[in-house]
Amino acid sequence: MECSLFKNDYLNYKFPEPQYLGAKYIHRAWIAQFIPTDSCVALDAFGGSQSIAYLLKQMGKTTYTNDFLNFNYQIGKALIENSGNVLNQEDLDILFSPNQNPTEYNLIEKLYANLFFYPEEAAWLDSFRSNVPRLQNTFKQSLALSVMCRSMTRKVTMGHFAHTQALTYAEDPARVKRNRSLIRPLRDIFLDILPHYNAAVFDNQKANKSFQENILDLLPTLSDVDLVYFDPPYCNSHADYQSFYHLLETFVEYWKDKQFVNGIKRYEPKRYSGFDKNSEAINSLKLLFERAQHIPTWLVSYNDRSYPDINTMVNMIEPYRKVKVEHKRYTNGRGGKGSVAGSNEILLICKT
């Protein structure tokens, strides 16, 4: 397959900095040095924040990105698959208009008023969500959802929703002094963040695609990929993303068929992953590597405090690929038990 070289000016685009536990945003330069320049079609199999998929797009590769959570899929559609659609003033007038159907769009106020948001802010989120389908195409819709999800993580202390102290923290002057977003309207935060997302939209002249699939089902359907980046959940060392970011998934999906449980009102049942429980992780990883046999080069991000351990990971990969292990030591904690100071970020370079 002929693969054109990337343009240097693609690197001038900037990925909007995420606030996401385990995001590889800070490791982009380190990971980039191990990405083969002659690979043409690349898959980010566990896209998450999409920062590595965005790097692959910047490198001029046909980029496929996948995540089984919808709010992450929306980021992929907005910044990886999207090549030119941005939100303009006309779109903002639509998004900020009154609730189109208050009897259908009241989920956030019913669930999260006086938990993560004051009632008027929760009602405003319902109104915003009711207007997203009115935007003229799905790329604009994905961009609107992505920017609002990022706005919500900025507004809530610690940037996640696995605690019940959001409004308590918002009334703490010391915390507000450190982070004024705690008391700013979501609309203002959205308008501050939006230019960074609009400016990140670019066309690398490739047919990029965002998927929302279980990766074990998706892998066999992609026959043209020559590089895959795996960043699976790290059992024992990182957050349960569906618990930490449940509100974002609920906002995007606008669930009608879920129960909402415990103090944080997380949706139940959760989406099935197969990678986030010790009892299932090894079998799922074995299947992952088996179903990636047709892809020549694998890069696997991991952590030395995770289950299974690095030696077990290497042993599972070696029947299919030669493995080189690279280490990057954390000098400061980044959130999550696996990125505390003294632990190591691992990259397994797997080639035929």
mmCIF file of C-alpha atoms in Angstrom:
data_model
loop_
_atom_site.group_PDB
_atom_site.id
_atom_site.type_symbol
_atom_site.label_atom_id
_atom_site.label_comp_id
_atom_site.label_asym_id
_atom_site.label_seq_id
_atom_site.Cartn_x
_atom_site.Cartn_y
_atom_site.Cartn_z
ATOM 1 C CA MET A 1 0.000 0.000 0.000
ATOM 2 C CA GLU A 2 1.355 3.401 -0.948
ATOM 3 C CA CYS A 3 1.464 5.728 2.025
ATOM 4 C CA SER A 4 2.008 9.461 1.573
ATOM 5 C CA LEU A 5 4.143 11.332 4.073
ATOM 6 C CA PHE A 6 2.424 13.643 6.492
ATOM 7 C CA LYS A 7 2.611 17.405 6.229
ATOM 8 C CA ASN A 8 4.547 19.142 8.965
ATOM 9 C CA ASP A 9 1.777 21.694 9.387
ATOM 10 C CA TYR A 10 -0.577 18.979 10.722
ATOM 11 C CA LEU A 11 1.521 19.136 13.878
ATOM 12 C CA ASN A 12 0.554 22.778 14.319
ATOM 13 C CA TYR A 13 -2.941 21.711 15.328
ATOM 14 C CA LYS A 14 -3.369 21.235 19.063
ATOM 15 C CA PHE A 15 -5.407 18.573 20.788
ATOM 16 C CA PRO A 16 -7.566 20.189 23.519
ATOM 17 C CA GLU A 17 -6.011 19.151 26.814
ATOM 18 C CA PRO A 18 -8.188 16.471 28.451
ATOM 19 C CA GLN A 19 -9.064 16.048 32.114
ATOM 20 C CA TYR A 20 -9.289 12.283 32.072
ATOM 21 C CA LEU A 21 -7.750 9.710 34.388
ATOM 22 C CA GLY A 22 -5.244 7.578 32.512
ATOM 23 C CA ALA A 23 -5.197 9.776 29.392
ATOM 24 C CA LYS A 24 -1.995 9.362 27.367
ATOM 25 C CA TYR A 25 -1.924 13.062 26.498
ATOM 26 C CA ILE A 26 1.263 13.637 28.509
ATOM 27 C CA HIS A 27 2.962 10.653 26.840
ATOM 28 C CA ARG A 28 2.350 11.647 23.199
ATOM 29 C CA ALA A 29 5.923 12.634 22.376
ATOM 30 C CA TRP A 30 7.296 9.501 24.024
ATOM 31 C CA ILE A 31 4.867 7.212 22.194
ATOM 32 C CA ALA A 32 5.356 9.030 18.868
ATOM 33 C CA GLN A 33 8.998 7.955 18.592
ATOM 34 C CA PHE A 34 7.895 4.301 18.397
ATOM 35 C CA ILE A 35 5.213 4.802 15.713
ATOM 36 C CA PRO A 36 6.553 3.483 12.374
ATOM 37 C CA THR A 37 6.668 6.200 9.742
ATOM 38 C CA ASP A 38 5.843 3.687 7.001
ATOM 39 C CA SER A 39 2.569 2.534 8.577
ATOM 40 C CA CYS A 40 -0.366 3.885 6.587
ATOM 41 C CA VAL A 41 -3.543 2.823 8.385
ATOM 42 C CA ALA A 42 -3.598 2.971 12.182
ATOM 43 C CA LEU A 43 -6.171 1.896 14.760
ATOM 44 C CA ASP A 44 -6.455 3.293 18.289
ATOM 45 C CA ALA A 45 -8.375 0.384 19.758
ATOM 46 C CA PHE A 46 -9.279 1.919 23.147
ATOM 47 C CA GLY A 47 -9.566 5.558 22.148
ATOM 48 C CA GLY A 48 -10.560 7.101 25.496
ATOM 49 C CA SER A 49 -9.715 10.804 25.412
ATOM 50 C CA GLN A 50 -8.606 10.348 21.745
ATOM 51 C CA SER A 51 -5.238 12.066 22.256
ATOM 52 C CA ILE A 52 -3.253 9.228 20.630
ATOM 53 C CA ALA A 53 -5.740 8.852 17.779
ATOM 54 C CA TYR A 54 -5.311 12.579 17.205
ATOM 55 C CA LEU A 55 -1.525 12.113 17.137
ATOM 56 C CA LEU A 56 -1.937 9.385 14.495
ATOM 57 C CA LYS A 57 -4.117 11.732 12.444
ATOM 58 C CA GLN A 58 -1.486 14.463 12.767
ATOM 59 C CA MET A 59 1.097 12.004 11.457
ATOM 60 C CA GLY A 60 -0.936 11.727 8.263
ATOM 61 C CA LYS A 61 -2.210 8.216 8.786
ATOM 62 C CA THR A 62 -5.643 6.951 7.917
ATOM 63 C CA THR A 63 -6.870 6.812 11.481
ATOM 64 C CA TYR A 64 -9.516 4.545 12.946
ATOM 65 C CA THR A 65 -10.420 5.050 16.564
ATOM 66 C CA ASN A 66 -12.722 2.995 18.770
ATOM 67 C CA ASP A 67 -14.218 3.159 22.226
ATOM 68 C CA PHE A 68 -17.143 1.249 23.685
ATOM 69 C CA LEU A 69 -18.334 4.305 25.620
ATOM 70 C CA ASN A 70 -20.423 6.734 23.626
ATOM 71 C CA PHE A 71 -19.027 9.970 25.044
ATOM 72 C CA ASN A 72 -15.517 8.897 23.988
ATOM 73 C CA TYR A 73 -16.829 7.840 20.573
ATOM 74 C CA GLN A 74 -18.272 11.342 20.169
ATOM 75 C CA ILE A 75 -14.828 12.906 20.714
ATOM 76 C CA GLY A 76 -13.465 10.585 18.027
ATOM 77 C CA LYS A 77 -16.201 11.609 15.613
ATOM 78 C CA ALA A 78 -15.697 15.304 16.419
ATOM 79 C CA LEU A 79 -11.891 15.435 16.165
ATOM 80 C CA ILE A 80 -10.726 12.330 14.235
ATOM 81 C CA GLU A 81 -13.447 11.533 11.683
ATOM 82 C CA ASN A 82 -14.555 15.159 11.278
ATOM 83 C CA SER A 83 -12.453 17.025 8.724
ATOM 84 C CA GLY A 84 -13.985 20.496 8.653
ATOM 85 C CA ASN A 85 -17.226 21.043 10.566
ATOM 86 C CA VAL A 86 -17.029 23.540 13.442
ATOM 87 C CA LEU A 87 -19.625 25.260 15.605
ATOM 88 C CA ASN A 88 -20.520 28.822 14.583
ATOM 89 C CA GLN A 89 -22.753 31.493 16.075
ATOM 90 C CA GLU A 90 -25.836 30.120 14.324
ATOM 91 C CA ASP A 91 -25.187 26.739 15.951
ATOM 92 C CA LEU A 92 -24.741 28.383 19.357
ATOM 93 C CA ASP A 93 -28.042 30.212 18.962
ATOM 94 C CA ILE A 94 -29.693 26.810 18.440
ATOM 95 C CA LEU A 95 -27.876 25.100 21.323
ATOM 96 C CA PHE A 96 -28.623 27.912 23.777
ATOM 97 C CA SER A 97 -32.304 28.250 22.842
ATOM 98 C CA PRO A 98 -35.106 27.070 25.186
ATOM 99 C CA ASN A 99 -35.786 23.398 25.850
ATOM 100 C CA GLN A 100 -37.520 21.893 22.823
ATOM 101 C CA ASN A 101 -39.357 19.226 24.813
ATOM 102 C CA PRO A 102 -39.268 19.683 28.604
ATOM 103 C CA THR A 103 -41.292 16.521 29.272
ATOM 104 C CA GLU A 104 -38.746 14.384 27.375
ATOM 105 C CA TYR A 105 -35.586 16.319 28.217
ATOM 106 C CA ASN A 106 -35.518 16.574 32.003
ATOM 107 C CA LEU A 107 -33.238 13.652 32.896
ATOM 108 C CA ILE A 108 -30.286 15.669 34.207
ATOM 109 C CA GLU A 109 -32.469 17.829 36.425
ATOM 110 C CA LYS A 110 -34.296 14.779 37.803
ATOM 111 C CA LEU A 111 -31.092 12.857 38.549
ATOM 112 C CA TYR A 112 -28.352 15.344 39.289
ATOM 113 C CA ALA A 113 -29.925 18.568 40.566
ATOM 114 C CA ASN A 114 -28.487 19.270 44.021
ATOM 115 C CA LEU A 115 -25.951 16.470 43.508
ATOM 116 C CA PHE A 116 -23.496 17.718 40.872
ATOM 117 C CA PHE A 117 -25.284 20.895 39.762
ATOM 118 C CA TYR A 118 -27.706 23.416 41.174
ATOM 119 C CA PRO A 119 -31.227 22.923 39.748
ATOM 120 C CA GLU A 120 -31.068 25.805 37.262
ATOM 121 C CA GLU A 121 -27.754 24.529 35.852
ATOM 122 C CA ALA A 122 -29.089 20.962 35.560
ATOM 123 C CA ALA A 123 -32.188 22.256 33.756
ATOM 124 C CA TRP A 124 -29.958 24.239 31.406
ATOM 125 C CA LEU A 125 -28.050 21.054 30.549
ATOM 126 C CA ASP A 126 -31.351 19.362 29.654
ATOM 127 C CA SER A 127 -32.214 22.316 27.446
ATOM 128 C CA PHE A 128 -28.829 22.176 25.700
ATOM 129 C CA ARG A 129 -29.191 18.436 25.152
ATOM 130 C CA SER A 130 -32.662 18.877 23.644
ATOM 131 C CA ASN A 131 -31.192 21.180 21.000
ATOM 132 C CA VAL A 132 -28.225 19.034 19.921
ATOM 133 C CA PRO A 133 -30.290 17.009 17.378
ATOM 134 C CA ARG A 134 -31.289 20.281 15.704
ATOM 135 C CA LEU A 135 -27.741 20.909 14.468
ATOM 136 C CA GLN A 136 -27.343 20.349 10.755
ATOM 137 C CA ASN A 137 -25.038 17.310 10.788
ATOM 138 C CA THR A 138 -23.706 14.613 13.078
ATOM 139 C CA PHE A 139 -20.211 16.109 13.222
ATOM 140 C CA LYS A 140 -21.536 19.334 14.694
ATOM 141 C CA GLN A 141 -23.636 17.289 17.105
ATOM 142 C CA SER A 142 -20.582 15.299 18.212
ATOM 143 C CA LEU A 143 -18.559 18.473 18.647
ATOM 144 C CA ALA A 144 -21.291 20.048 20.789
ATOM 145 C CA LEU A 145 -21.532 16.956 22.989
ATOM 146 C CA SER A 146 -17.754 16.679 23.349
ATOM 147 C CA VAL A 147 -17.299 20.293 24.360
ATOM 148 C CA MET A 148 -20.146 20.100 26.879
ATOM 149 C CA CYS A 149 -18.767 16.902 28.415
ATOM 150 C CA ARG A 150 -15.400 18.615 28.805
ATOM 151 C CA SER A 151 -17.142 21.619 30.344
ATOM 152 C CA MET A 152 -18.809 19.405 32.939
ATOM 153 C CA THR A 153 -15.520 17.810 33.987
ATOM 154 C CA ARG A 154 -14.013 21.262 34.386
ATOM 155 C CA LYS A 155 -16.872 22.447 36.579
ATOM 156 C CA VAL A 156 -16.863 19.504 39.005
ATOM 157 C CA THR A 157 -14.008 19.199 41.502
ATOM 158 C CA MET A 158 -11.528 16.432 40.584
ATOM 159 C CA GLY A 159 -13.037 16.312 37.100
ATOM 160 C CA HIS A 160 -15.060 13.160 37.649
ATOM 161 C CA PHE A 161 -18.395 12.027 39.070
ATOM 162 C CA ALA A 162 -17.513 9.238 41.498
ATOM 163 C CA HIS A 163 -18.057 11.437 44.542
ATOM 164 C CA THR A 164 -20.964 13.344 46.079
ATOM 165 C CA GLN A 165 -19.114 16.474 47.214
ATOM 166 C CA ALA A 166 -19.416 18.644 44.100
ATOM 167 C CA LEU A 167 -21.687 21.309 45.566
ATOM 168 C CA THR A 168 -19.956 21.194 48.947
ATOM 169 C CA TYR A 169 -16.668 21.943 47.210
ATOM 170 C CA ALA A 170 -18.324 24.689 45.126
ATOM 171 C CA GLU A 171 -19.215 26.464 48.373
ATOM 172 C CA ASP A 172 -15.704 26.175 49.814
ATOM 173 C CA PRO A 173 -13.900 29.538 49.274
ATOM 174 C CA ALA A 174 -10.468 27.901 49.395
ATOM 175 C CA ARG A 175 -11.352 25.456 46.624
ATOM 176 C CA VAL A 176 -13.056 28.155 44.566
ATOM 177 C CA LYS A 177 -9.931 30.289 44.855
ATOM 178 C CA ARG A 178 -7.927 27.453 43.295
ATOM 179 C CA ASN A 179 -10.543 26.709 40.632
ATOM 180 C CA ARG A 180 -13.087 29.393 39.799
ATOM 181 C CA SER A 181 -14.786 27.053 37.311
ATOM 182 C CA LEU A 182 -16.566 25.535 40.316
ATOM 183 C CA ILE A 183 -18.848 28.578 40.452
ATOM 184 C CA ARG A 184 -18.881 29.648 36.805
ATOM 185 C CA PRO A 185 -21.950 28.941 34.638
ATOM 186 C CA LEU A 186 -21.524 25.966 32.321
ATOM 187 C CA ARG A 187 -22.435 28.186 29.389
ATOM 188 C CA ASP A 188 -19.411 30.412 30.087
ATOM 189 C CA ILE A 189 -17.095 27.421 30.461
ATOM 190 C CA PHE A 190 -18.438 25.979 27.193
ATOM 191 C CA LEU A 191 -17.743 29.251 25.365
ATOM 192 C CA ASP A 192 -14.202 29.348 26.769
ATOM 193 C CA ILE A 193 -13.431 25.794 25.672
ATOM 194 C CA LEU A 194 -15.153 25.797 22.281
ATOM 195 C CA PRO A 195 -12.472 27.773 20.367
ATOM 196 C CA HIS A 196 -9.859 25.152 21.305
ATOM 197 C CA TYR A 197 -12.047 22.362 19.892
ATOM 198 C CA ASN A 198 -12.960 24.305 16.748
ATOM 199 C CA ALA A 199 -9.271 25.047 16.157
ATOM 200 C CA ALA A 200 -8.416 21.339 16.562
ATOM 201 C CA VAL A 201 -10.610 20.272 13.614
ATOM 202 C CA PHE A 202 -8.534 19.626 10.499
ATOM 203 C CA ASP A 203 -8.405 17.527 7.342
ATOM 204 C CA ASN A 204 -5.423 15.211 6.892
ATOM 205 C CA GLN A 205 -6.754 14.097 3.495
ATOM 206 C CA LYS A 206 -7.586 10.604 4.787
ATOM 207 C CA ALA A 207 -10.855 8.740 5.344
ATOM 208 C CA ASN A 208 -10.686 8.566 9.134
ATOM 209 C CA LYS A 209 -13.382 6.814 11.137
ATOM 210 C CA SER A 210 -14.644 6.675 14.734
ATOM 211 C CA PHE A 211 -16.257 3.454 15.979
ATOM 212 C CA GLN A 212 -18.253 2.550 19.071
ATOM 213 C CA GLU A 213 -17.758 -1.206 19.302
ATOM 214 C CA ASN A 214 -16.402 -3.891 21.553
ATOM 215 C CA ILE A 215 -12.870 -4.121 20.185
ATOM 216 C CA LEU A 216 -13.012 -7.934 20.069
ATOM 217 C CA ASP A 217 -15.865 -7.663 17.575
ATOM 218 C CA LEU A 218 -14.327 -4.817 15.591
ATOM 219 C CA LEU A 219 -10.812 -6.194 15.025
ATOM 220 C CA PRO A 220 -11.735 -8.991 12.593
ATOM 221 C CA THR A 221 -13.672 -6.549 10.393
ATOM 222 C CA LEU A 222 -10.697 -4.242 9.721
ATOM 223 C CA SER A 223 -8.520 -5.795 7.036
ATOM 224 C CA ASP A 224 -6.419 -2.792 5.975
ATOM 225 C CA VAL A 225 -4.855 -1.800 9.315
ATOM 226 C CA ASP A 226 -1.057 -2.080 9.558
ATOM 227 C CA LEU A 227 -0.574 -0.507 13.011
ATOM 228 C CA VAL A 228 -2.700 -0.893 16.140
ATOM 229 C CA TYR A 229 -2.311 0.952 19.415
ATOM 230 C CA PHE A 230 -3.757 -0.869 22.432
ATOM 231 C CA ASP A 231 -4.347 0.980 25.701
ATOM 232 C CA PRO A 232 -6.632 -1.438 27.557
ATOM 233 C CA PRO A 233 -8.014 -0.732 31.036
ATOM 234 C CA TYR A 234 -5.410 -1.421 33.701
ATOM 235 C CA CYS A 235 -6.922 -3.708 36.294
ATOM 236 C CA ASN A 236 -5.927 -2.705 39.843
ATOM 237 C CA SER A 237 -4.277 0.541 38.772
ATOM 238 C CA HIS A 238 -6.814 2.835 37.151
ATOM 239 C CA ALA A 239 -10.334 4.048 37.693
ATOM 240 C CA ASP A 240 -13.528 2.291 36.727
ATOM 241 C CA TYR A 241 -14.325 4.693 33.892
ATOM 242 C CA GLN A 242 -18.025 3.894 33.869
ATOM 243 C CA SER A 243 -18.282 4.916 37.510
ATOM 244 C CA PHE A 244 -16.006 7.940 37.258
ATOM 245 C CA TYR A 245 -17.587 9.291 34.050
ATOM 246 C CA HIS A 246 -21.099 7.863 34.246
ATOM 247 C CA LEU A 247 -22.713 11.301 34.047
ATOM 248 C CA LEU A 248 -21.070 12.015 30.686
ATOM 249 C CA GLU A 249 -22.366 8.747 29.264
ATOM 250 C CA THR A 250 -25.832 9.449 30.678
ATOM 251 C CA PHE A 251 -25.802 12.956 29.182
ATOM 252 C CA VAL A 252 -24.831 11.696 25.725
ATOM 253 C CA GLU A 253 -27.048 8.605 25.690
ATOM 254 C CA TYR A 254 -29.902 10.257 27.546
ATOM 255 C CA TRP A 255 -30.875 6.848 28.883
ATOM 256 C CA LYS A 256 -34.532 5.787 28.953
ATOM 257 C CA ASP A 257 -34.005 2.157 29.968
ATOM 258 C CA LYS A 258 -31.555 2.305 32.883
ATOM 259 C CA GLN A 259 -31.750 2.264 36.624
ATOM 260 C CA PHE A 260 -29.676 4.838 38.477
ATOM 261 C CA VAL A 261 -28.001 3.499 41.577
ATOM 262 C CA ASN A 262 -26.091 4.548 44.697
ATOM 263 C CA GLY A 263 -25.249 8.070 45.812
ATOM 264 C CA ILE A 264 -23.716 9.164 42.513
ATOM 265 C CA LYS A 265 -26.708 7.968 40.420
ATOM 266 C CA ARG A 266 -24.637 5.764 38.134
ATOM 267 C CA TYR A 267 -26.510 3.932 35.399
ATOM 268 C CA GLU A 268 -27.147 0.206 35.769
ATOM 269 C CA PRO A 269 -26.507 -2.165 34.104
ATOM 270 C CA LYS A 270 -23.100 -0.972 32.997
ATOM 271 C CA ARG A 271 -21.770 -1.602 29.509
ATOM 272 C CA TYR A 272 -19.848 -4.864 29.232
ATOM 273 C CA SER A 273 -16.128 -4.473 28.601
ATOM 274 C CA GLY A 274 -14.410 -7.758 29.458
ATOM 275 C CA PHE A 275 -11.165 -5.924 30.242
ATOM 276 C CA ASP A 276 -11.850 -4.184 33.540
ATOM 277 C CA LYS A 277 -12.188 -7.135 35.951
ATOM 278 C CA ASN A 278 -9.351 -9.377 37.100
ATOM 279 C CA SER A 279 -11.497 -12.471 36.541
ATOM 280 C CA GLU A 280 -11.945 -11.661 32.844
ATOM 281 C CA ALA A 281 -8.901 -9.612 31.859
ATOM 282 C CA ILE A 282 -6.503 -12.408 30.881
ATOM 283 C CA ASN A 283 -8.989 -14.245 28.670
ATOM 284 C CA SER A 284 -10.015 -10.970 27.008
ATOM 285 C CA LEU A 285 -6.392 -9.975 26.397
ATOM 286 C CA LYS A 286 -5.644 -13.374 24.891
ATOM 287 C CA LEU A 287 -8.584 -12.931 22.523
ATOM 288 C CA LEU A 288 -7.427 -9.405 21.718
ATOM 289 C CA PHE A 289 -3.991 -10.550 20.612
ATOM 290 C CA GLU A 290 -5.373 -13.553 18.758
ATOM 291 C CA ARG A 291 -7.765 -11.357 16.769
ATOM 292 C CA ALA A 292 -5.044 -8.823 15.937
ATOM 293 C CA GLN A 293 -2.796 -11.360 14.195
ATOM 294 C CA HIS A 294 -3.469 -9.814 10.781
ATOM 295 C CA ILE A 295 -2.080 -6.430 11.894
ATOM 296 C CA PRO A 296 1.726 -6.305 11.497
ATOM 297 C CA THR A 297 2.707 -3.867 14.269
ATOM 298 C CA TRP A 298 1.242 -3.477 17.755
ATOM 299 C CA LEU A 299 1.989 -0.845 20.371
ATOM 300 C CA VAL A 300 0.614 -1.749 23.792
ATOM 301 C CA SER A 301 0.481 0.813 26.607
ATOM 302 C CA TYR A 302 0.525 -0.631 30.083
ATOM 303 C CA ASN A 303 1.622 0.063 33.656
ATOM 304 C CA ASP A 304 3.862 -1.873 36.013
ATOM 305 C CA ARG A 305 1.259 -1.837 38.813
ATOM 306 C CA SER A 306 -1.472 -3.476 36.777
ATOM 307 C CA TYR A 307 -2.943 -6.943 36.541
ATOM 308 C CA PRO A 308 -1.791 -9.068 34.816
ATOM 309 C CA ASP A 309 1.858 -8.191 35.333
ATOM 310 C CA ILE A 310 4.238 -7.234 32.536
ATOM 311 C CA ASN A 311 5.820 -10.695 32.238
ATOM 312 C CA THR A 312 2.386 -12.268 31.782
ATOM 313 C CA MET A 313 1.541 -9.676 29.121
ATOM 314 C CA VAL A 314 4.775 -10.404 27.257
ATOM 315 C CA ASN A 315 4.165 -14.159 27.477
ATOM 316 C CA MET A 316 0.692 -13.715 25.963
ATOM 317 C CA ILE A 317 2.058 -11.655 23.072
ATOM 318 C CA GLU A 318 5.185 -13.682 22.239
ATOM 319 C CA PRO A 319 3.353 -16.463 20.332
ATOM 320 C CA TYR A 320 2.426 -13.778 17.791
ATOM 321 C CA ARG A 321 5.091 -11.069 17.924
ATOM 322 C CA LYS A 322 8.584 -10.202 19.093
ATOM 323 C CA VAL A 323 8.280 -7.862 22.066
ATOM 324 C CA LYS A 324 10.490 -4.989 23.205
ATOM 325 C CA VAL A 325 9.640 -3.365 26.536
ATOM 326 C CA GLU A 326 10.075 0.390 26.984
ATOM 327 C CA HIS A 327 9.710 2.163 30.364
ATOM 328 C CA LYS A 328 8.868 5.729 31.338
ATOM 329 C CA ARG A 329 8.985 6.533 35.029
ATOM 330 C CA TYR A 330 6.435 8.771 36.717
ATOM 331 C CA THR A 331 8.080 11.458 38.829
ATOM 332 C CA ASN A 332 4.744 13.034 39.798
ATOM 333 C CA GLY A 333 1.341 11.472 40.393
ATOM 334 C CA ARG A 334 -1.187 11.919 37.590
ATOM 335 C CA GLY A 335 -4.335 10.393 39.087
ATOM 336 C CA GLY A 336 -5.115 6.716 39.382
ATOM 337 C CA LYS A 337 -3.109 4.227 41.397
ATOM 338 C CA GLY A 338 -1.048 3.257 38.364
ATOM 339 C CA SER A 339 0.418 6.693 37.746
ATOM 340 C CA VAL A 340 1.747 7.521 41.202
ATOM 341 C CA ALA A 341 5.310 8.769 41.539
ATOM 342 C CA GLY A 342 7.711 5.855 41.243
ATOM 343 C CA SER A 343 5.535 3.702 38.990
ATOM 344 C CA ASN A 344 6.353 3.125 35.331
ATOM 345 C CA GLU A 345 4.364 3.666 32.176
ATOM 346 C CA ILE A 346 5.156 0.746 29.866
ATOM 347 C CA LEU A 347 5.062 0.554 26.084
ATOM 348 C CA LEU A 348 5.342 -2.876 24.483
ATOM 349 C CA ILE A 349 6.682 -2.656 20.928
ATOM 350 C CA CYS A 350 5.402 -5.767 19.144
ATOM 351 C CA LYS A 351 6.565 -6.602 15.629
ATOM 352 C CA THR A 352 6.709 -9.616 13.364
#
